[in-house]
Structures are given as structure tokens and as C-alpha cells.
Amino acid sequence: MTIGSHSQSFRMLVDAGSADMWVPGDGCQGENGGGCGPHPHLGPRSSSTFKDTRRAWYTSYGSGSASGTIVRDRVRFAGFSLEHTFGVARNESRSFIEKDIPLDGVLGCAKSNISMQGVPTLVESLQSAGMIEKNIISYKISRRSDGKNDGEITLGGMDPTKYDPSTLVRLRNVNRLGFWAASLDALKINGKHIKLGKEKECILDTGSTLISVPDEDAAIIHRSIPGSAFNSSLSSWTVPCRTKTIMTFYFGGRPFPVKPSDLAFLPVDNPKGACTSAIVGNGGGEGTWLLGDTVIKNIYLSTDQDRDELAMARLT
């Protein structure tokens, strides 16, 4: 994505779990002082079309926070070019500024009613400008270990070359707050049905990595994974790094399995031994799960704001 009169390039995290767009602004400061790392910054010095409204914004994530002022400038990406209102960060948490962070800003793709900036999302602006007919965002997230770099975001529709149409299901969005969520029909591990009690609302969040569930559910799930254990020193569950466990989510009556290697997150000390699990307990309420890219990179996901529904399919 490029922004401003000089088309400065920014790498954006496409986040279905938030609704704000922001990039670092001139004079941005890290939480411990100093600048905001080796990332491009936007301001009147780098763009003659930059307009600062002086209105403040602040947003927080599971991994940190950012704050600044709301601005307006020209945004260009994927053949689109439009004036858009978004945020520039004057302050960022450490999690956003370190040199090994492969992103410069965030592009929120949830509904604008959860925007902390109180402005339309970029996709809503594209639809209002007549550049796309439908407010649909579709995601094919690549797996780094595959080495294909074949991830893709499609705006205004779905890419039929990326999914198996015979597996496509359309699901009602069950979240009333502005996130994207579907009701879980069932969960199986290695073909065995897992009894979970209360119905689960699963929020699909491309801006998160892991599967985040209440502590009790995390324990139930791990008890069905061979070789799993709770590591008290890490306060987290571990699974064998070379686990063969297949975790299958059922939505709309269809199975969506997760590749076994995706359940093993990071080695504790030996890549052939135990790895921290990609399924984490969050201490939250019993009815809500958050499914990050551990799950989403195994499916084709599409969100339709006009119809307030999600679509899922198996990848080709």
C-alpha cells in the first residue's frame, strides 16, 4: 500500500479483528522513548496532500497499543486510489516498533462500529466511492513453511481459484459487536468428538496467530492430544513438535481440519521435543473462542458486511 503525494510504501497487517487503519506518523515515539523503529513515517514533510484533523485516537490490541491523530490523505493499493480518513500514530507499543516486526501499520477489516477512530473502514470507503459493488473481503493466508508466498486478499468478492466450491458454506455472523464470528457445530480431535458444554461463538481474526479459548476448554482439548502437557514454568500447554494430531472444526455441517504442524507453535528447547501449543487459555468467558491464523490459513475465509455473513471453504 502507498500513501501520500510521494506514494510512500507501507506494509500493513490486514486485521479482521479490528476496524482502524493507521501508520506511523512523523515524530512517533516508542513506549520507552526513542522513535518508532525502522519503519516509514507519514506527515506533511513526506506528503503535500496530508491533512491532520487534530482529533485524537487510541486503540489497544492483545499485543500492544497505538495512539495519535486522525488524518486524511490519498491511499493507493491493488489498482485503487482514493482519499481516505485514517490514523497516524504518535505513540506505539514496543511490539510494533522493533526492527524484526514485518509490518508498518494496521488495516482493520472488522465493522466500523468498533472503530476507535470513529471513521469508515477502507473497504467501506471503497464501496461508498463505487469502486467495489459489495463490501466483501476474502482471505487466503499462506503458510510460511510451505514456501509458496501465495497469500491473497480479494475485495468485493471471492477468488474461485483459491477454494473448493463443493465445500463452501455460508454462515450467519453471530457477533453483535462488530467482529466476525460463527457458531461452532462440533470439534473433533483425531476423529473423536470433544464434549465442550456451552455453545461456542468463534471469532475469526486474521490479526491474531493462535487459537485462544477459556482455560477450561484449553484443558479439555489438550487432554485429547497425545503427548500434551501443561508447563507450569511457561504457564502454557505444550504438544510434541512433531505432533500428528488432527484438530477438525465443524461449521455449517462441514469439516475444516487444521494441519498437525500448525498446532505446534514454538519449540520449548528442542525442535524434536516439546513445542508450545497454538491453543492457549485466556481466562475468558466460557462461550467465546478466538480463532487466529493457526486455523484461518487452513481455510478460505470471506466476510460479507452487506449480508452480515461469513463464508468458509476448503482450500484448493
Short mmCIF file of C-alpha atoms in Angstrom, two decimals:
data_model
loop_
_atom_site.label_atom_id
_atom_site.label_comp_id
_atom_site.label_asym_id
_atom_site.label_seq_id
_atom_site.Cartn_x
_atom_site.Cartn_y
_atom_site.Cartn_z
CA MET A 1 0.00 0.00 0.00
CA THR A 2 1.26 3.50 -0.78
CA ILE A 3 0.09 6.70 0.89
CA GLY A 4 0.57 10.39 0.16
CA SER A 5 1.73 12.61 -2.68
CA HIS A 6 5.04 10.73 -2.99
CA SER A 7 3.41 7.27 -2.83
CA GLN A 8 5.34 6.18 0.24
CA SER A 9 5.08 2.41 0.72
CA PHE A 10 3.70 0.83 3.93
CA ARG A 11 3.39 -2.86 4.82
CA MET A 12 0.02 -3.38 6.50
CA LEU A 13 -1.31 -6.11 8.78
CA VAL A 14 -4.76 -6.95 7.40
CA ASP A 15 -6.75 -7.43 10.60
CA ALA A 16 -10.29 -8.83 10.60
CA GLY A 17 -10.38 -8.34 14.38
CA SER A 18 -10.18 -4.53 14.43
CA ALA A 19 -11.61 -1.65 12.40
CA ASP A 20 -8.95 1.07 12.43
CA MET A 21 -6.30 1.84 9.83
CA TRP A 22 -3.12 3.52 10.98
CA VAL A 23 0.54 4.03 10.07
CA PRO A 24 3.44 5.64 11.97
CA GLY A 25 3.38 9.44 11.93
CA ASP A 26 6.21 11.96 11.91
CA GLY A 27 7.71 12.28 15.38
CA CYS A 28 6.30 8.94 16.53
CA GLN A 29 7.63 7.80 19.92
CA GLY A 30 8.03 4.32 21.36
CA GLU A 31 6.75 3.46 24.82
CA ASN A 32 10.29 3.55 26.26
CA GLY A 33 11.34 6.69 24.43
CA GLY A 34 13.11 6.97 21.11
CA GLY A 35 11.48 6.67 17.73
CA CYS A 36 9.16 4.07 16.25
CA GLY A 37 11.82 1.90 14.66
CA PRO A 38 12.97 1.43 11.05
CA HIS A 39 9.53 1.98 9.57
CA PRO A 40 8.29 4.66 7.14
CA HIS A 41 6.52 7.63 8.73
CA LEU A 42 3.78 9.82 7.27
CA GLY A 43 3.34 13.56 7.72
CA PRO A 44 3.42 16.94 5.97
CA ARG A 45 7.13 16.56 5.24
CA SER A 46 6.58 13.36 3.24
CA SER A 47 3.21 14.23 1.66
CA SER A 48 1.90 17.56 0.41
CA THR A 49 -1.66 16.13 0.42
CA PHE A 50 -1.51 15.22 4.13
CA LYS A 51 -4.29 16.82 6.21
CA ASP A 52 -4.29 16.48 10.01
CA THR A 53 -7.70 16.86 11.70
CA ARG A 54 -6.02 17.13 15.15
CA ARG A 55 -8.62 14.70 16.52
CA ALA A 56 -7.05 12.15 18.85
CA TRP A 57 -7.45 8.37 18.75
CA TYR A 58 -6.23 5.41 20.79
CA THR A 59 -6.60 1.68 20.21
CA SER A 60 -5.29 -1.38 22.00
CA TYR A 61 -4.67 -4.95 20.89
CA GLY A 62 -3.71 -8.14 22.65
CA SER A 63 -0.09 -7.38 21.80
CA GLY A 64 0.09 -3.64 22.47
CA SER A 65 -1.41 -0.26 21.64
CA ALA A 66 -1.07 2.81 19.45
CA SER A 67 -2.38 6.37 19.60
CA GLY A 68 -2.18 9.56 17.58
CA THR A 69 -4.30 11.86 15.45
CA ILE A 70 -6.81 11.28 12.67
CA VAL A 71 -5.68 12.46 9.23
CA ARG A 72 -6.71 12.37 5.59
CA ASP A 73 -4.54 11.54 2.58
CA ARG A 74 -4.53 9.61 -0.68
CA VAL A 75 -4.24 5.83 -0.39
CA ARG A 76 -3.27 3.57 -3.31
CA PHE A 77 -3.27 -0.22 -3.46
CA ALA A 78 -4.28 -3.05 -5.81
CA GLY A 79 -5.20 -0.57 -8.55
CA PHE A 80 -7.41 1.55 -6.25
CA SER A 81 -6.72 5.20 -5.44
CA LEU A 82 -8.86 7.28 -3.09
CA GLU A 83 -8.82 9.94 -0.39
CA HIS A 84 -9.29 8.21 2.95
CA THR A 85 -9.52 9.16 6.62
CA PHE A 86 -7.32 7.12 8.99
CA GLY A 87 -4.86 7.47 11.85
CA VAL A 88 -1.19 8.29 12.17
CA ALA A 89 0.48 7.02 15.32
CA ARG A 90 2.33 9.44 17.57
CA ASN A 91 2.92 6.71 20.16
CA GLU A 92 3.37 2.97 19.66
CA SER A 93 3.99 0.00 21.92
CA ARG A 94 7.27 -1.85 21.67
CA SER A 95 5.54 -4.75 19.90
CA PHE A 96 5.06 -2.57 16.80
CA ILE A 97 8.44 -0.83 16.52
CA GLU A 98 11.12 -3.49 16.80
CA LYS A 99 13.22 -3.94 13.66
CA ASP A 100 12.16 -7.55 13.10
CA ILE A 101 8.44 -6.66 13.01
CA PRO A 102 7.41 -7.23 9.36
CA LEU A 103 4.67 -4.61 9.32
CA ASP A 104 4.45 -0.84 9.43
CA GLY A 105 0.78 -0.34 10.23
CA VAL A 106 -2.61 -1.99 10.61
CA LEU A 107 -5.53 -2.19 8.18
CA GLY A 108 -8.65 -3.01 10.19
CA CYS A 109 -11.33 -5.01 8.37
CA ALA A 110 -13.97 -5.53 11.06
CA LYS A 111 -17.11 -3.37 11.06
CA SER A 112 -16.64 0.36 11.59
CA ASN A 113 -18.95 0.41 14.61
CA ILE A 114 -15.96 -0.86 16.65
CA SER A 115 -13.60 1.75 15.17
CA MET A 116 -11.85 3.68 17.92
CA GLN A 117 -11.25 6.46 15.37
CA GLY A 118 -14.96 6.71 14.58
CA VAL A 119 -14.45 6.68 10.80
CA PRO A 120 -15.42 4.28 7.97
CA THR A 121 -13.07 1.42 7.20
CA LEU A 122 -11.08 1.49 3.97
CA VAL A 123 -13.33 -1.16 2.40
CA GLU A 124 -16.44 0.81 3.37
CA SER A 125 -14.88 3.86 1.71
CA LEU A 126 -14.19 1.84 -1.45
CA GLN A 127 -17.83 0.78 -1.58
CA SER A 128 -19.11 4.31 -0.94
CA ALA A 129 -16.91 5.60 -3.77
CA GLY A 130 -18.36 2.98 -6.13
CA MET A 131 -15.01 1.24 -6.57
CA ILE A 132 -16.38 -2.10 -5.38
CA GLU A 133 -20.02 -3.16 -5.57
CA LYS A 134 -20.10 -5.37 -2.49
CA ASN A 135 -18.47 -5.00 0.92
CA ILE A 136 -16.83 -8.41 0.79
CA ILE A 137 -13.31 -9.25 1.96
CA SER A 138 -11.86 -12.69 1.24
CA TYR A 139 -8.68 -14.15 2.69
CA LYS A 140 -6.27 -16.84 1.58
CA ILE A 141 -3.41 -16.80 4.12
CA SER A 142 -0.19 -18.52 3.14
CA ARG A 143 1.84 -20.82 5.37
CA ARG A 144 5.47 -19.70 5.64
CA SER A 145 6.78 -23.26 5.92
CA ASP A 146 5.22 -24.11 2.55
CA GLY A 147 7.47 -21.53 0.88
CA LYS A 148 4.78 -20.59 -1.66
CA ASN A 149 4.03 -16.99 -0.62
CA ASP A 150 0.59 -17.43 -2.19
CA GLY A 151 -1.48 -15.40 0.25
CA GLU A 152 -4.17 -13.18 -1.21
CA ILE A 153 -6.79 -10.64 -0.15
CA THR A 154 -9.75 -10.17 -2.50
CA LEU A 155 -12.02 -7.13 -2.14
CA GLY A 156 -15.58 -7.07 -3.43
CA GLY A 157 -15.89 -10.82 -3.91
CA MET A 158 -14.19 -14.22 -3.74
CA ASP A 159 -11.43 -15.82 -5.83
CA PRO A 160 -12.82 -19.16 -7.09
CA THR A 161 -9.32 -20.42 -7.91
CA LYS A 162 -8.40 -20.50 -4.22
CA TYR A 163 -11.12 -22.76 -2.79
CA ASP A 164 -13.09 -25.94 -3.44
CA PRO A 165 -16.68 -24.79 -4.20
CA SER A 166 -18.11 -28.16 -3.14
CA THR A 167 -17.03 -27.39 0.44
CA LEU A 168 -18.37 -23.82 0.59
CA VAL A 169 -20.68 -22.93 3.47
CA ARG A 170 -22.32 -19.60 4.25
CA LEU A 171 -22.77 -18.77 7.90
CA ARG A 172 -24.69 -16.13 9.82
CA ASN A 173 -22.47 -13.71 11.68
CA VAL A 174 -23.41 -14.36 15.31
CA ASN A 175 -21.40 -11.49 16.81
CA ARG A 176 -23.40 -8.33 17.57
CA LEU A 177 -20.45 -6.12 18.48
CA GLY A 178 -18.79 -5.70 15.08
CA PHE A 179 -16.48 -8.72 14.87
CA TRP A 180 -16.83 -11.71 12.54
CA ALA A 181 -17.96 -14.90 14.28
CA ALA A 182 -19.64 -18.21 13.54
CA SER A 183 -21.27 -20.83 15.76
CA LEU A 184 -19.21 -23.99 16.17
CA ASP A 185 -21.17 -27.14 15.34
CA ALA A 186 -18.61 -29.57 16.73
CA LEU A 187 -14.93 -30.18 17.39
CA LYS A 188 -13.11 -33.45 16.76
CA ILE A 189 -9.55 -34.45 17.61
CA ASN A 190 -8.21 -37.45 15.72
CA GLY A 191 -11.79 -38.27 14.80
CA LYS A 192 -13.05 -38.22 18.39
CA HIS A 193 -15.88 -35.84 19.28
CA ILE A 194 -14.87 -33.42 22.06
CA LYS A 195 -17.60 -32.55 24.57
CA LEU A 196 -17.42 -28.82 25.29
CA GLY A 197 -20.68 -27.96 27.02
CA LYS A 198 -21.92 -24.48 26.17
CA GLU A 199 -22.28 -23.44 22.52
CA LYS A 200 -19.15 -21.69 21.22
CA GLU A 201 -19.05 -18.43 19.31
CA CYS A 202 -15.84 -18.47 17.25
CA ILE A 203 -14.43 -15.06 16.29
CA LEU A 204 -12.31 -15.27 13.12
CA ASP A 205 -9.37 -12.89 13.50
CA THR A 206 -6.67 -12.62 10.83
CA GLY A 207 -4.73 -10.25 13.08
CA SER A 208 -4.15 -12.98 15.68
CA THR A 209 -1.93 -16.03 15.43
CA LEU A 210 -3.21 -18.54 17.96
CA ILE A 211 -6.40 -20.34 19.00
CA SER A 212 -7.48 -18.57 22.19
CA VAL A 213 -10.09 -20.30 24.36
CA PRO A 214 -11.18 -20.28 28.03
CA ASP A 215 -8.80 -22.13 30.35
CA GLU A 216 -11.24 -24.99 30.96
CA ASP A 217 -11.71 -25.58 27.23
CA ALA A 218 -7.93 -25.50 26.68
CA ALA A 219 -7.55 -28.26 29.28
CA ILE A 220 -10.33 -30.36 27.73
CA ILE A 221 -8.80 -30.06 24.27
CA HIS A 222 -5.24 -30.85 25.35
CA ARG A 223 -6.32 -33.92 27.27
CA SER A 224 -7.26 -35.39 23.89
CA ILE A 225 -3.92 -34.52 22.22
CA PRO A 226 -1.35 -37.33 22.66
CA GLY A 227 1.84 -36.11 24.35
CA SER A 228 0.43 -32.78 25.51
CA ALA A 229 1.28 -31.39 28.95
CA PHE A 230 0.87 -28.22 30.97
CA ASN A 231 4.22 -26.50 31.53
CA SER A 232 3.88 -24.61 34.82
CA SER A 233 7.07 -22.61 34.31
CA LEU A 234 5.72 -21.30 30.99
CA SER A 235 2.11 -21.17 32.23
CA SER A 236 1.10 -22.74 28.94
CA TRP A 237 0.35 -26.06 27.29
CA THR A 238 2.87 -27.93 25.17
CA VAL A 239 2.43 -30.51 22.42
CA PRO A 240 5.01 -32.65 20.60
CA CYS A 241 6.74 -30.54 17.95
CA ARG A 242 6.12 -33.37 15.51
CA THR A 243 2.54 -34.00 16.58
CA LYS A 244 0.32 -35.93 14.19
CA THR A 245 -2.88 -34.74 15.86
CA ILE A 246 -5.63 -33.56 13.52
CA MET A 247 -7.99 -30.99 15.01
CA THR A 248 -11.18 -30.57 12.99
CA PHE A 249 -13.67 -27.72 13.36
CA TYR A 250 -17.21 -28.18 12.05
CA PHE A 251 -19.05 -25.13 10.71
CA GLY A 252 -22.29 -25.30 8.75
CA GLY A 253 -22.10 -29.07 8.94
CA ARG A 254 -18.76 -29.19 7.11
CA PRO A 255 -15.37 -30.31 8.45
CA PHE A 256 -12.40 -27.93 8.43
CA PRO A 257 -9.26 -29.76 9.60
CA VAL A 258 -6.13 -27.99 10.86
CA LYS A 259 -2.77 -29.27 9.64
CA PRO A 260 -1.00 -31.03 12.57
CA SER A 261 2.17 -28.94 12.27
CA ASP A 262 0.11 -25.77 12.79
CA LEU A 263 -0.76 -26.89 16.33
CA ALA A 264 2.92 -26.79 17.39
CA PHE A 265 3.87 -23.13 17.81
CA LEU A 266 7.44 -22.65 19.10
CA PRO A 267 9.97 -25.19 20.43
CA VAL A 268 10.46 -25.06 24.19
CA ASP A 269 14.12 -26.04 23.84
CA ASN A 270 14.40 -28.81 21.23
CA PRO A 271 12.67 -28.76 17.81
CA LYS A 272 12.28 -32.54 18.10
CA GLY A 273 10.82 -32.34 21.61
CA ALA A 274 8.01 -30.24 23.06
CA CYS A 275 6.62 -27.09 21.47
CA THR A 276 4.33 -24.50 22.99
CA SER A 277 0.81 -25.22 21.82
CA ALA A 278 -1.01 -22.98 19.37
CA ILE A 279 -4.07 -23.47 21.61
CA VAL A 280 -3.90 -21.12 24.59
CA GLY A 281 -6.10 -20.50 27.61
CA ASN A 282 -7.21 -16.91 28.03
CA GLY A 283 -9.13 -16.95 31.30
CA GLY A 284 -12.17 -15.55 29.49
CA GLY A 285 -15.85 -16.46 29.46
CA GLU A 286 -16.88 -19.96 28.51
CA GLY A 287 -18.82 -19.11 25.35
CA THR A 288 -16.31 -17.29 23.13
CA TRP A 289 -13.30 -18.59 21.21
CA LEU A 290 -10.89 -16.61 19.06
CA LEU A 291 -9.53 -18.40 16.00
CA GLY A 292 -6.39 -16.81 14.59
CA ASP A 293 -4.23 -17.72 11.63
CA THR A 294 -3.47 -21.17 13.05
CA VAL A 295 -6.97 -22.03 11.84
CA ILE A 296 -7.54 -19.45 9.10
CA LYS A 297 -4.54 -20.49 7.00
CA ASN A 298 -6.25 -23.86 6.63
CA ILE A 299 -9.43 -22.39 5.10
CA TYR A 300 -10.64 -19.85 2.59
CA LEU A 301 -12.48 -17.17 4.59
CA SER A 302 -14.80 -14.49 3.27
CA THR A 303 -16.78 -11.82 5.15
CA ASP A 304 -19.81 -10.06 3.65
CA GLN A 305 -20.83 -6.94 5.54
CA ASP A 306 -23.85 -6.23 3.33
CA ARG A 307 -25.41 -9.60 4.21
CA ASP A 308 -23.76 -9.86 7.64
CA GLU A 309 -22.47 -13.34 6.93
CA LEU A 310 -19.27 -15.33 6.59
CA ALA A 311 -18.30 -17.94 4.05
CA MET A 312 -15.76 -20.73 4.52
CA ALA A 313 -14.39 -23.37 2.19
CA ARG A 314 -11.53 -25.85 1.97
CA LEU A 315 -8.50 -24.61 0.05
CA THR A 316 -7.62 -25.95 -3.38
#
